Short mmCIF file of C-alpha atoms and ligand atoms in Angstrom, two decimals:
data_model
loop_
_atom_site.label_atom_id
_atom_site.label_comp_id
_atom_site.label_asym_id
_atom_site.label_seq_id
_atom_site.Cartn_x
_atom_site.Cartn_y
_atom_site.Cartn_z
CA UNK K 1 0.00 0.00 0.00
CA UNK K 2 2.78 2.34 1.18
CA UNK K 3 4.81 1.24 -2.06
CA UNK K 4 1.62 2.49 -4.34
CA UNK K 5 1.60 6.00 -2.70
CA UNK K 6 4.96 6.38 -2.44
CA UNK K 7 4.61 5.60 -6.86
CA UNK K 8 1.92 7.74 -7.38
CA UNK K 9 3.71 10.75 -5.67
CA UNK K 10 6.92 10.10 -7.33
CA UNK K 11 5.35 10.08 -10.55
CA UNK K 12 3.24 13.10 -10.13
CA UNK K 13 6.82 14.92 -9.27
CA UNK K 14 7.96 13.48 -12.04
CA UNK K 15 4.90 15.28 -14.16
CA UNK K 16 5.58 18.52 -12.65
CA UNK K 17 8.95 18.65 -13.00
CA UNK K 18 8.63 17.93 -16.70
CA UNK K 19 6.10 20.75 -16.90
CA UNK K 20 8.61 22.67 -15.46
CA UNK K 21 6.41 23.48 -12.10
CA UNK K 22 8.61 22.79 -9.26
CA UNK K 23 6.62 22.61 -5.70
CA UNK K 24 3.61 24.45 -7.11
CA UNK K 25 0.58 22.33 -7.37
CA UNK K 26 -0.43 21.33 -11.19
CA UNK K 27 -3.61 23.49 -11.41
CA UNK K 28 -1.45 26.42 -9.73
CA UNK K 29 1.96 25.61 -11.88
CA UNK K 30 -0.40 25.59 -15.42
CA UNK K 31 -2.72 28.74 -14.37
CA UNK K 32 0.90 31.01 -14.15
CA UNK K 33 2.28 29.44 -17.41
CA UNK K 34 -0.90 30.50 -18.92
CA UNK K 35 -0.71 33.90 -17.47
CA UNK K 36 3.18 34.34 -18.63
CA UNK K 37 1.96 32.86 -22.44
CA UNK K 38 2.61 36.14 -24.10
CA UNK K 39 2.95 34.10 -27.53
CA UNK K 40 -1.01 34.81 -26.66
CA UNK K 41 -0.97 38.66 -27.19
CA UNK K 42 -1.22 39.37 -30.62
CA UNK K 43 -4.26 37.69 -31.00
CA UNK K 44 -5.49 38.81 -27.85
CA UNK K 45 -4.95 41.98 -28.20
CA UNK K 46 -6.03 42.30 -31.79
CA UNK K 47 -9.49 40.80 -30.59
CA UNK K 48 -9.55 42.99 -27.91
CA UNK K 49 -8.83 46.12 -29.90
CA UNK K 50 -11.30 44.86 -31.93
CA UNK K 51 -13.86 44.18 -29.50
CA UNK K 52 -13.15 48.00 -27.73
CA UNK K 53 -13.81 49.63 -31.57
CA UNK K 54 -17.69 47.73 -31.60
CA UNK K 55 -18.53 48.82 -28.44
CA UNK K 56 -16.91 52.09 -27.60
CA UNK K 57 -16.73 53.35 -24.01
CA UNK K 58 -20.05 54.48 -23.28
CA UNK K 59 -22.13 52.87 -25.91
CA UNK K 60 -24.95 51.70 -24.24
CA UNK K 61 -25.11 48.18 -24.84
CA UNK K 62 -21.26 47.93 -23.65
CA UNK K 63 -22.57 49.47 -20.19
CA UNK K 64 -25.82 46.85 -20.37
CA UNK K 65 -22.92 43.79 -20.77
CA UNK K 66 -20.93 44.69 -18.33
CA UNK K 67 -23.57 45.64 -15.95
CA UNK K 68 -23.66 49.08 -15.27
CA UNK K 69 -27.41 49.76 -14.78
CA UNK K 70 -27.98 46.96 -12.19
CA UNK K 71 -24.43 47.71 -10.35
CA UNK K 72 -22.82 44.49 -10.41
CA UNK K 73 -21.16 42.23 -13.39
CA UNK K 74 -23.46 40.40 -15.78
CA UNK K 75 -21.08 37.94 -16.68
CA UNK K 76 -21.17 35.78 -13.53
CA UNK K 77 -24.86 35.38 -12.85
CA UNK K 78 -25.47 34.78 -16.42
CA UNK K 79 -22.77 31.65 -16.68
CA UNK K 80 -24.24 30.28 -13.46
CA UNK K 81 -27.66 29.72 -15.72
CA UNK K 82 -25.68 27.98 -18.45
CA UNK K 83 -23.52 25.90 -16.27
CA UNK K 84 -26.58 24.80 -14.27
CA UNK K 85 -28.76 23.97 -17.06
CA UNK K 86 -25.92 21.84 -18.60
CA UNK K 87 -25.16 20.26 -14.98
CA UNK K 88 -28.94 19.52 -14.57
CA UNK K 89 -28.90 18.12 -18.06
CA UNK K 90 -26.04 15.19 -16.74
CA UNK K 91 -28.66 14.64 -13.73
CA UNK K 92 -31.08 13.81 -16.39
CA UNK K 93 -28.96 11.51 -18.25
CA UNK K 94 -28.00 9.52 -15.20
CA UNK K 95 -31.53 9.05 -14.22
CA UNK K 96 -32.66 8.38 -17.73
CA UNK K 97 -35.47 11.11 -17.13
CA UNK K 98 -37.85 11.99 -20.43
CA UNK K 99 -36.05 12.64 -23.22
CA UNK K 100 -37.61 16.18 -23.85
CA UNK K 101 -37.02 17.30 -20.67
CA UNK K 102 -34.03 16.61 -20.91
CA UNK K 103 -33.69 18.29 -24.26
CA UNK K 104 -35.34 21.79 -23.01
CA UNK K 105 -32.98 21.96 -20.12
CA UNK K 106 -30.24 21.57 -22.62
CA UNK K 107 -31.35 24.04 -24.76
CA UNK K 108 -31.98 26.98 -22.25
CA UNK K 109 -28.32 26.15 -21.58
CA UNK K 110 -27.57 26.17 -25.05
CA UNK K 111 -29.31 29.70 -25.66
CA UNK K 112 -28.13 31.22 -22.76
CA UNK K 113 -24.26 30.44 -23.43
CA UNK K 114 -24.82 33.34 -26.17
CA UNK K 115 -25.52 36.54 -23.58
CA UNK K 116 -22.99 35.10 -21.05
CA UNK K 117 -20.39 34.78 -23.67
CA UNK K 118 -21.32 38.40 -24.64
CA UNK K 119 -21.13 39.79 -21.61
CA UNK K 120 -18.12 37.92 -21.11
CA UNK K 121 -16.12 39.43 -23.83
CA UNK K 122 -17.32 43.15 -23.09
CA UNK K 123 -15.48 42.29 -19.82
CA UNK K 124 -12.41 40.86 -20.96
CA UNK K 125 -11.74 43.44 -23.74
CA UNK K 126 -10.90 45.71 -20.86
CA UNK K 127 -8.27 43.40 -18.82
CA UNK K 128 -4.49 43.50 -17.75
CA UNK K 129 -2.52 41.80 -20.24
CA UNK K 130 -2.18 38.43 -17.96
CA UNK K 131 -6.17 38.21 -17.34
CA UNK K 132 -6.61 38.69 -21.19
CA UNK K 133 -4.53 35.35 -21.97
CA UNK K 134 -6.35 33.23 -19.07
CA UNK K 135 -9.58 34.63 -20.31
CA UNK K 136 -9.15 33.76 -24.02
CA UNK K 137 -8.46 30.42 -22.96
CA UNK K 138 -11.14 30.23 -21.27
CA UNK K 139 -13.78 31.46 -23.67
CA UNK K 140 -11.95 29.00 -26.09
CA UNK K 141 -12.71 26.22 -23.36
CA UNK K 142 -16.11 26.95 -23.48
CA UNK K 143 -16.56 27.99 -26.99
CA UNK K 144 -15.66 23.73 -27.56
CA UNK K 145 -18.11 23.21 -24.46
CA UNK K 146 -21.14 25.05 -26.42
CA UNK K 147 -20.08 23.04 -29.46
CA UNK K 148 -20.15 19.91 -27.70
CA UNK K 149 -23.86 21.01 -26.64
CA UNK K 150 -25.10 21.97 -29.28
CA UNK K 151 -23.86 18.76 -30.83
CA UNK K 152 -26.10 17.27 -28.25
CA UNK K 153 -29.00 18.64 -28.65
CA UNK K 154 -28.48 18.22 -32.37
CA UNK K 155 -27.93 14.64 -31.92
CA UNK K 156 -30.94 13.91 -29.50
CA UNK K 157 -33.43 16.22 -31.36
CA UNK K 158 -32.47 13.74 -34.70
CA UNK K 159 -32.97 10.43 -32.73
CA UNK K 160 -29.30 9.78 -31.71
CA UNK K 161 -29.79 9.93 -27.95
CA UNK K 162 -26.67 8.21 -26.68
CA UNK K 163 -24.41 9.93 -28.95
CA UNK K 164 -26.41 13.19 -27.31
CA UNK K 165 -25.58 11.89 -24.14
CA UNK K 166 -21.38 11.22 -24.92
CA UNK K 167 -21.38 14.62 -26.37
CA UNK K 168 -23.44 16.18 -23.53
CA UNK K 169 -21.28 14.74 -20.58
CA UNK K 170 -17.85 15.64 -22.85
CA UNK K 171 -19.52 19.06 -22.86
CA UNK K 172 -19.83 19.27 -18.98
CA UNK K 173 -15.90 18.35 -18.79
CA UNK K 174 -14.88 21.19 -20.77
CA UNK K 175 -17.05 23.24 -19.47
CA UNK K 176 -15.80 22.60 -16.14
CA UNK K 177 -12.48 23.04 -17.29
CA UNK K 178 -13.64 26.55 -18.45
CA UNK K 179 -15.69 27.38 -14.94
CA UNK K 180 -12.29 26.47 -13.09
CA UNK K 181 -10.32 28.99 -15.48
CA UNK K 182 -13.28 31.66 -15.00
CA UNK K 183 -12.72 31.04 -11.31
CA UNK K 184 -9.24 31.45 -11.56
CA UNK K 185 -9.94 34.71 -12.94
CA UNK K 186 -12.34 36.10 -10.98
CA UNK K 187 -11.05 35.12 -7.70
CA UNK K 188 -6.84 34.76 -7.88
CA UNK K 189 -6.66 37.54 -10.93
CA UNK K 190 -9.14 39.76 -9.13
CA UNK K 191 -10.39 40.61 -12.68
CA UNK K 192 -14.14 40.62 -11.13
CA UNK K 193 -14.49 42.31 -7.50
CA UNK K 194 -14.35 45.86 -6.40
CA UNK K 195 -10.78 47.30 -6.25
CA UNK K 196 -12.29 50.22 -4.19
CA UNK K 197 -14.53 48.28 -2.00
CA UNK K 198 -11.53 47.39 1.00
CA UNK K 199 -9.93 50.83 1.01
CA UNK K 200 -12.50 52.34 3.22
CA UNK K 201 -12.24 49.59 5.71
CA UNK K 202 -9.17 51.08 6.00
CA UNK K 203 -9.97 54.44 7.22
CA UNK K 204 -10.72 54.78 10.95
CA UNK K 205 -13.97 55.96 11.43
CA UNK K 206 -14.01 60.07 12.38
CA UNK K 207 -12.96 62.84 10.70
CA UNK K 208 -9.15 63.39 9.41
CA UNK K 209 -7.05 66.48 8.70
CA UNK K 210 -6.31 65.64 5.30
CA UNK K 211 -4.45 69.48 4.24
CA UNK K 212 -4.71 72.81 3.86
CA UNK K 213 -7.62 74.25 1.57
CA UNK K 214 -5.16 76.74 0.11
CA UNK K 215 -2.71 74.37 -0.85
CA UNK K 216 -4.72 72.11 -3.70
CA UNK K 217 -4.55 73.37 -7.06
CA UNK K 218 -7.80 75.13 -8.19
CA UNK K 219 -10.07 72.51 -10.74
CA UNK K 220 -7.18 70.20 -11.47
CA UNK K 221 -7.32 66.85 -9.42
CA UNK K 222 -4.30 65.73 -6.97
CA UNK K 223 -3.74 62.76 -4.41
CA UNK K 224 -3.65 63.18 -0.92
CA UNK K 225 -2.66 59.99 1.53
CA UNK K 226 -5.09 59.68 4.29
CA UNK K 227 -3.48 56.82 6.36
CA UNK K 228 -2.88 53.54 3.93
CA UNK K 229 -5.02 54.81 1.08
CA UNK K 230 -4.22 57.33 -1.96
CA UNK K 231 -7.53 60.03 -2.18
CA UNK K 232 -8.71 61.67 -5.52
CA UNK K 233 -8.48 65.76 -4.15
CA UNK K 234 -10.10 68.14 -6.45
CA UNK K 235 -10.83 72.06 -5.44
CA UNK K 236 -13.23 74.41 -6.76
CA UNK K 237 -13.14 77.73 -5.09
CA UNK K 238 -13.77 76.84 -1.24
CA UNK K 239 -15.17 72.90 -2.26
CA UNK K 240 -13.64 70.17 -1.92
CA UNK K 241 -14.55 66.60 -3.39
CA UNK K 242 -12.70 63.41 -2.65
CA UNK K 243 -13.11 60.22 -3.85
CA UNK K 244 -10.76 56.61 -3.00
CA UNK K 245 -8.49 57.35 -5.77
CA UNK K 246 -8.04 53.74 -7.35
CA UNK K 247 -10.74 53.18 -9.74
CA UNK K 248 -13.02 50.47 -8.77
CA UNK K 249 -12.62 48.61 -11.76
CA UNK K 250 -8.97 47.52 -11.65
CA UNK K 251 -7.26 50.12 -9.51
CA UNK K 252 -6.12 52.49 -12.49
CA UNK K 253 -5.24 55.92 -10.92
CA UNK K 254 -8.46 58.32 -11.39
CA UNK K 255 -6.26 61.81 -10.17
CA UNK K 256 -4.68 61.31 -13.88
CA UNK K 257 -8.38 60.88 -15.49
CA UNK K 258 -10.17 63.73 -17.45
CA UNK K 259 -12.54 66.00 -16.03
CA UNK K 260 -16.01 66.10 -18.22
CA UNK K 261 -19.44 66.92 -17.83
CA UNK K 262 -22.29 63.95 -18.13
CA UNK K 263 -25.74 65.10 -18.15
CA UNK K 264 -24.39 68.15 -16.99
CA UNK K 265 -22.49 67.09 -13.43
CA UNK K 266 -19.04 66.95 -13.24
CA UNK K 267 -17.39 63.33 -13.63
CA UNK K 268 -13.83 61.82 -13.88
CA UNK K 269 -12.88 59.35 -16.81
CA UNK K 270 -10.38 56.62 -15.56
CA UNK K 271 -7.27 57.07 -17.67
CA UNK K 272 -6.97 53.09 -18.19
CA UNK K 273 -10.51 51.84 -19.78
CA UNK K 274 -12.70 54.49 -19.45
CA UNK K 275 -15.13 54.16 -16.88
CA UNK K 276 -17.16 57.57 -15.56
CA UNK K 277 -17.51 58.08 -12.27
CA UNK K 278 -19.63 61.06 -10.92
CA UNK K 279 -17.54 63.33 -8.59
CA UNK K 280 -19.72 64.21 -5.91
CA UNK K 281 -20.62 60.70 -5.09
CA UNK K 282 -18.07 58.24 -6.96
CA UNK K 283 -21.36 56.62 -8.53
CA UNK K 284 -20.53 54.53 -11.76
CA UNK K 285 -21.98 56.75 -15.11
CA UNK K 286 -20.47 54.29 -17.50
CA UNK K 287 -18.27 51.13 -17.37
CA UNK K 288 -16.40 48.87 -17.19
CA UNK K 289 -16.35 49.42 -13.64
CA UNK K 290 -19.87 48.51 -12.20
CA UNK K 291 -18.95 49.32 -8.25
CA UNK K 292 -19.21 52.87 -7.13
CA UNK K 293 -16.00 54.51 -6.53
CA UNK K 294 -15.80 55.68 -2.36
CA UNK K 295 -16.80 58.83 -1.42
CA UNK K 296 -15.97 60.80 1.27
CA UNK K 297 -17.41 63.67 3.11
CA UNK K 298 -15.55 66.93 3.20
CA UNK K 299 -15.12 69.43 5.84
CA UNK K 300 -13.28 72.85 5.46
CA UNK K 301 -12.39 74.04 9.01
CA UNK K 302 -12.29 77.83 9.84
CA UNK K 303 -8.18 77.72 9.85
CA UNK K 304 -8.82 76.26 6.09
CA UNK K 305 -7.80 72.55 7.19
CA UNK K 306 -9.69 70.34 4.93
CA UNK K 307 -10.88 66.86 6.87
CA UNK K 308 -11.88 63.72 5.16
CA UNK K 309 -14.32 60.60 6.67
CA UNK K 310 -15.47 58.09 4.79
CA UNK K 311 -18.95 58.98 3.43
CA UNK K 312 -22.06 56.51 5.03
CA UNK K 313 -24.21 55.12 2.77
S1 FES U 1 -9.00 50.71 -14.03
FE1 FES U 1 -10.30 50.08 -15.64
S2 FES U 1 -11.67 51.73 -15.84
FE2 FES U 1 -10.45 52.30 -14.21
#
């Protein structure tokens, strides 16, 4: 018994050393290798140029995909309908439920593969380099996963059922293949979440001298460091906005953003993708970024010391 384990861990070393992964695990080891595959980036970045000259920043459908009016990415809650239809569709092939149940389960999977993949791309047309080569691998991954479906469905709606079935449960593999990489993404690539949402937490609660009102620059934005966190400073006159100043899409650095005017309130673009966030309260005007930006509240002493505390909800 001992001898068998003792085998099977000397042969997976022997697998990751010939990958080249030393003491990382193999989903770990592969994941960076695919981050570091920059033989990926003309293609991805082609597509993704491409992509960004369709949909524009600010063209409404591009704010609709990435999920701008409800506040939160599309993307995720749209995969977890195709991923559970196509799960649910392996239940029914184990049990050997009625084949046209089985068949519209399928096919809501099937159809809904085609707004999540949208809404997928919108999202990864505006990633770092590294997230852009995991994610084309991963819409690749699934791309063979929706193939393998609709195979499937093609299969069982033309009398072929077991073939339907093979094809359906090679479907589910890739596609979990795909969900890991999408996970990967999300979750150790951060190319999801908030990049604003912590910094506040890292304010103490109160107000804080933050600097003399005389000393900011009149209408051009500047950072200020309150404590661990980088602020967003901008003066007009005698007010004062501040917002976190690491845009809550992927941290780009808003101070170095243009100043415009949406529907006739003063915003700040994000100098890396785009997004608009309204200055007075760091709400999201158009994406990528879904998550507002952090606001604070702004007091201007009688000595001209400007404090900062994190704005409540
Ligand atoms: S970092 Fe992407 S829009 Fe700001």
């Amino acid at each position: 018994m001992e001898e068998t384990s003792n085998s099977i861990n000397s042969r997976r070393r022997t697998l990751r050393e010939t990958l080249g992964l030393g003491r990382r695990s193999l989903p770990d080891g592969l994941t960076e290798r695919l981050q570091h595959l920059s033989a990926l980036d003309r293609v991805t970045q082609g597509l993704a140029k491409g992509v960004r000259q369709v949909l524009p920043a600010g063209h409404p459908l591009r704010d609709l995909l990435h999920g701008v009016p409800t506040g939160h990415p599309l993307h995720p809650p749209l995969a977890t309908v195709s991923l559970g239809c196509w799960t649910a569709t392996a239940v029914l092939d184990v049990i050997d439920a009625d084949p046209r149940a089985t068949r519209a389960v399928l096919a809501t999977g099937v159809m809904s593969a085609l707004p999540t993949a949208a809404a997928g791309i919108a999202d990864w047309s505006v990633l770092h380099r590294e997230q852009q080569r995991v994610g084309f691998v991963h819409s690749l991954i699934n791309l063979a996963a929706l193939g393998l479906y609709t195979g499937s469905l093609w299969m069982r709606a033309t009398g072929r059922h077991n073939a339907g079935r093979t094809m359906g449960f090679l479907g589910l593999a890739a596609a979990g293949v795909g969900g890991f990489l999408g996970g990967h993404l999300a979750y150790r690539m951060t190319a999801g979440p908030s990049h604003a949402e912590t910094l506040t937490h890292l304010v103490p609660l109160g107000w804080h001298d933050l600097c003399r009102l005389w000393d900011l620059p009149d209408g051009r934005p500047v950072t200020r460091r309150l404590g661990y966190i980088q602020l967003f400073v901008l003066r007009h006159g005698a007010h004062v906005k501040v917002l976190a100043d690491h845009c809550s899409h992927l941290a780009g650095p808003l101070h170095q953003g243009r100043l415009v005017l949406e529907k006739d309130e003063a915003c700040v673009v994000c100098p890396w993708h785009g997004s608009v966030f309204r200055i007075e309260d760091g709400a999201v005007l158009h994406g990528p970024a879904t998550a507002p930006q952090p606001a604070f509240e702004v007091n201007v002493r009688g000595d001209g010391v400007v404090q900062v505390r994190p704005r409540q909800s």
